[in-house]
CSV table of C-alpha atoms and ligand atoms in Angstrom, one decimal:
chain,number,residue,atom,x,y,z
A,1,UNK,CA,-20.1,-3.6,78.2
A,2,UNK,CA,-16.7,-1.9,78.3
A,3,UNK,CA,-15.4,-3.0,74.9
A,4,UNK,CA,-16.5,0.2,73.2
A,5,UNK,CA,-14.9,2.4,75.9
A,6,UNK,CA,-11.4,4.0,75.3
A,7,UNK,CA,-9.4,6.3,77.6
A,8,UNK,CA,-7.1,8.8,76.0
A,9,UNK,CA,-4.9,11.6,77.1
A,10,UNK,CA,-5.4,14.4,74.5
A,11,UNK,CA,-6.8,17.8,73.7
A,12,UNK,CA,-10.5,17.0,73.0
A,13,UNK,CA,-10.7,19.7,70.4
A,14,UNK,CA,-8.4,17.7,68.1
A,15,UNK,CA,-10.6,14.6,68.0
A,16,UNK,CA,-12.3,13.6,64.7
A,17,UNK,CA,-15.3,12.0,66.3
A,18,UNK,CA,-19.0,12.5,65.5
A,19,UNK,CA,-19.4,14.5,68.7
A,20,UNK,CA,-17.3,15.9,71.5
A,21,UNK,CA,-18.9,16.9,74.8
A,22,UNK,CA,-18.4,20.3,76.3
A,23,UNK,CA,-18.3,20.8,80.1
A,24,UNK,CA,-20.2,24.1,79.9
A,25,UNK,CA,-22.0,26.4,82.3
A,26,UNK,CA,-25.8,27.3,82.5
A,27,UNK,CA,-25.4,30.2,80.1
A,28,UNK,CA,-23.9,28.0,77.3
A,29,UNK,CA,-22.1,31.2,76.3
A,30,UNK,CA,-18.6,30.0,76.8
A,31,UNK,CA,-16.1,30.2,79.7
A,32,UNK,CA,-12.6,28.8,80.6
A,33,UNK,CA,-11.2,25.3,80.7
A,34,UNK,CA,-12.5,22.9,78.1
A,35,UNK,CA,-15.4,25.2,77.2
A,36,UNK,CA,-13.0,28.0,76.3
A,37,UNK,CA,-10.8,25.6,74.2
A,38,UNK,CA,-13.9,24.3,72.3
A,39,UNK,CA,-15.2,27.7,71.5
A,40,UNK,CA,-11.8,28.9,70.4
A,41,UNK,CA,-11.2,26.0,68.1
A,42,UNK,CA,-14.8,25.9,66.8
A,43,UNK,CA,-14.9,29.6,65.9
A,44,UNK,CA,-17.6,32.2,66.3
A,45,UNK,CA,-20.4,30.2,64.6
A,46,UNK,CA,-20.6,28.0,67.7
A,47,UNK,CA,-21.3,31.0,70.0
A,48,UNK,CA,-23.9,32.3,67.5
A,49,UNK,CA,-25.7,29.0,67.7
A,50,UNK,CA,-25.3,28.7,71.5
A,51,UNK,CA,-27.0,32.1,71.8
A,52,UNK,CA,-30.2,30.6,70.3
A,53,UNK,CA,-30.4,27.8,72.9
A,54,UNK,CA,-31.6,29.7,76.0
A,55,UNK,CA,-29.0,28.2,78.3
A,56,UNK,CA,-29.1,24.7,79.8
A,57,UNK,CA,-30.1,23.3,83.3
A,58,UNK,CA,-27.4,21.6,85.4
A,59,UNK,CA,-27.6,17.9,84.5
A,60,UNK,CA,-29.1,18.5,81.1
A,61,UNK,CA,-27.5,18.8,77.6
A,62,UNK,CA,-28.0,20.4,74.2
A,63,UNK,CA,-26.4,19.8,70.8
A,64,UNK,CA,-24.9,22.1,68.2
A,65,UNK,CA,-22.9,21.7,65.1
A,66,UNK,CA,-19.1,21.5,65.4
A,67,UNK,CA,-18.2,24.4,63.0
A,68,UNK,CA,-14.4,24.5,62.5
A,69,UNK,CA,-13.8,21.6,64.8
A,70,UNK,CA,-12.9,18.2,63.3
A,71,UNK,CA,-15.9,16.9,65.3
A,72,UNK,CA,-19.2,17.2,63.5
A,73,UNK,CA,-21.2,18.1,66.7
A,74,UNK,CA,-20.7,19.4,70.2
A,75,UNK,CA,-23.0,18.2,72.9
A,76,UNK,CA,-22.9,20.8,75.7
A,77,UNK,CA,-23.7,19.6,79.2
A,78,UNK,CA,-23.6,21.4,82.5
A,79,UNK,CA,-22.1,19.5,85.4
A,80,UNK,CA,-22.7,20.3,89.0
A,81,UNK,CA,-20.5,22.5,91.1
A,82,UNK,CA,-19.1,20.4,94.0
A,83,UNK,CA,-20.5,21.7,97.2
A,84,UNK,CA,-19.5,18.9,99.6
A,85,UNK,CA,-21.5,16.1,98.2
A,86,UNK,CA,-24.9,16.6,99.8
A,87,UNK,CA,-26.4,18.9,97.2
A,88,UNK,CA,-27.4,16.1,94.7
A,89,UNK,CA,-24.1,16.4,92.9
A,90,UNK,CA,-23.8,12.7,92.1
A,91,UNK,CA,-27.2,12.4,90.6
A,92,UNK,CA,-26.7,15.6,88.6
A,93,UNK,CA,-23.3,14.4,87.2
A,94,UNK,CA,-24.9,11.0,86.3
A,95,UNK,CA,-27.7,12.8,84.6
A,96,UNK,CA,-25.1,14.7,82.4
A,97,UNK,CA,-23.8,11.4,81.0
A,98,UNK,CA,-27.4,10.0,80.6
A,99,UNK,CA,-28.7,13.1,78.7
A,100,UNK,CA,-25.6,13.3,76.5
A,101,UNK,CA,-25.9,9.6,75.5
A,102,UNK,CA,-29.6,10.0,74.8
A,103,UNK,CA,-29.1,13.1,72.6
A,104,UNK,CA,-26.2,11.4,70.8
A,105,UNK,CA,-28.5,8.5,70.0
A,106,UNK,CA,-31.3,10.8,68.7
A,107,UNK,CA,-28.7,12.3,66.4
A,108,UNK,CA,-27.3,9.1,65.0
A,109,UNK,CA,-23.9,9.7,66.6
A,110,UNK,CA,-21.6,6.7,66.4
A,111,UNK,CA,-18.5,8.0,68.1
A,112,UNK,CA,-18.3,10.4,71.0
A,113,UNK,CA,-15.6,11.9,73.4
A,114,UNK,CA,-16.2,13.1,76.9
A,115,UNK,CA,-14.0,15.4,78.9
A,116,UNK,CA,-13.9,15.0,82.7
A,117,UNK,CA,-17.1,16.9,83.4
A,118,UNK,CA,-17.0,19.0,86.7
A,119,UNK,CA,-13.4,17.9,87.4
A,120,UNK,CA,-11.8,21.3,86.8
A,121,UNK,CA,-13.1,24.6,88.2
A,122,UNK,CA,-16.3,22.9,89.4
A,123,UNK,CA,-14.2,21.0,91.9
A,124,UNK,CA,-15.8,17.5,91.8
A,125,UNK,CA,-13.5,14.9,93.4
A,126,UNK,CA,-11.8,13.3,90.4
A,127,UNK,CA,-12.0,9.7,91.6
A,128,UNK,CA,-15.7,9.9,92.4
A,129,UNK,CA,-16.5,11.8,89.1
A,130,UNK,CA,-14.6,9.2,87.0
A,131,UNK,CA,-16.5,6.3,88.7
A,132,UNK,CA,-19.8,7.9,87.9
A,133,UNK,CA,-18.7,8.7,84.3
A,134,UNK,CA,-17.4,5.2,83.5
A,135,UNK,CA,-20.1,3.3,85.3
A,136,UNK,CA,-23.0,5.3,83.8
A,137,UNK,CA,-21.7,4.9,80.3
A,138,UNK,CA,-20.9,1.2,80.7
A,139,UNK,CA,-24.4,0.6,82.1
A,140,UNK,CA,-26.2,2.5,79.3
A,141,UNK,CA,-24.1,1.7,76.2
A,142,UNK,CA,-26.0,-1.6,75.5
A,143,UNK,CA,-29.2,0.5,75.0
A,144,UNK,CA,-27.5,2.4,72.2
A,145,UNK,CA,-26.3,-0.1,69.6
A,146,UNK,CA,-25.5,2.6,67.1
A,147,UNK,CA,-23.0,4.1,69.4
A,148,UNK,CA,-19.7,2.3,68.5
A,149,UNK,CA,-17.1,4.2,70.4
A,150,UNK,CA,-17.0,6.2,73.6
A,151,UNK,CA,-13.8,8.0,74.5
A,152,UNK,CA,-13.0,9.5,77.9
A,153,UNK,CA,-10.5,12.2,77.1
A,154,UNK,CA,-8.2,13.3,79.9
A,155,UNK,CA,-6.2,16.4,79.5
A,156,UNK,CA,-3.5,15.5,81.9
A,157,UNK,CA,-1.9,12.3,83.1
A,158,UNK,CA,-3.5,12.4,86.6
A,159,UNK,CA,-7.0,12.5,85.1
A,160,UNK,CA,-6.0,9.7,82.7
A,161,UNK,CA,-5.1,7.5,85.6
A,162,UNK,CA,-8.4,8.3,87.4
A,163,UNK,CA,-10.3,7.2,84.3
A,164,UNK,CA,-8.2,4.1,84.0
A,165,UNK,CA,-8.8,3.2,87.6
A,166,UNK,CA,-12.5,3.6,87.2
A,167,UNK,CA,-12.6,1.4,84.1
A,168,UNK,CA,-10.5,-1.3,85.8
A,169,UNK,CA,-12.8,-1.2,88.8
A,170,UNK,CA,-15.9,-2.0,86.8
A,171,UNK,CA,-14.1,-4.6,84.7
A,172,UNK,CA,-13.4,-6.6,87.9
A,173,UNK,CA,-17.1,-7.0,88.6
B,201,LIG,N1,-9.3,18.8,76.3
B,201,LIG,C1,-9.7,17.9,77.2
B,201,LIG,N2,-9.9,18.2,78.5
B,201,LIG,C2,-9.7,19.5,78.9
B,201,LIG,C3,-9.3,20.5,78.0
B,201,LIG,C4,-9.1,20.1,76.6
B,201,LIG,N3,-8.7,21.0,75.7
B,201,LIG,N4,-9.1,21.6,78.6
B,201,LIG,C5,-9.4,21.4,80.0
B,201,LIG,N5,-9.7,20.0,80.1
B,201,LIG,P1,-13.3,22.5,83.3
B,201,LIG,P2,-15.8,22.0,84.8
B,201,LIG,C6,-10.1,19.3,81.3
B,201,LIG,O1,-12.8,23.4,84.3
B,201,LIG,O2,-15.0,21.6,86.0
B,201,LIG,C7,-15.8,26.5,82.3
B,201,LIG,O3,-15.4,27.8,82.5
B,201,LIG,C8,-9.7,19.8,82.6
B,201,LIG,O4,-8.3,19.5,82.9
B,201,LIG,O5,-13.1,22.8,81.9
B,201,LIG,O6,-17.0,21.1,84.4
B,201,LIG,C9,-17.3,26.4,82.0
B,201,LIG,O7,-17.8,27.5,81.2
B,201,LIG,C10,-10.6,19.1,83.6
B,201,LIG,O8,-10.1,17.8,83.9
B,201,LIG,O9,-14.9,22.1,83.5
B,201,LIG,C11,-17.9,26.3,83.3
B,201,LIG,O10,-18.1,27.6,83.9
B,201,LIG,C12,-11.9,18.9,82.7
B,201,LIG,O11,-11.5,19.3,81.4
B,201,LIG,C13,-16.9,25.6,84.1
B,201,LIG,O12,-15.6,25.8,83.5
B,201,LIG,C14,-13.0,19.8,83.1
B,201,LIG,O13,-12.6,21.1,83.6
B,201,LIG,C15,-17.2,24.1,84.1
B,201,LIG,O14,-16.3,23.5,85.0
């Protein structure tokens, strides 16, 4: 089920989809990387709403409005910090994608864009993270017929290539 999956190299804050996903931290109160870019582009209303959410566990997700973003919603998820691979990192990263898709479905979202969760300051090996991202979405997408389009949005060319490799790997099976 990869027909609905697209890989892009872009700034996720510019995408006019129903929801963009934020790679946040447990506080949900903003940070650097894609989190900082999303808060900056969305404006202060996003932080005000995030303050009401009581943070978020690693591997879980919470939804807000998109405020000044072209996207209608932001689904904030907290990826694992890479600590060598024996601290449940793979299951926690998979859980991020599962929780985001479930919340997206609950909110009638038809198009969604993910950044490379945990692949920046959280240090997850990019090839492994992309394999989890793409295979988890490909596995679950048939459960969510209302979801028409899933974008993996890479910020740079190297990340784009990793997503492409992961997609090609599952298409060969
Ligand atoms: N559009 C798309 N992707 C982006 C953008 C953008 N505008 N900006 C960065 N990326 P990171 P993490 C890519 O570090 O590893 C924050 O401080 C980036 O190149 O944003 O999950 C949070 O508050 C990388 O490939 O997220 C947390 O404390 C990917 O997004 C912590 O960082 C993720 O990098 C989360 O770390």
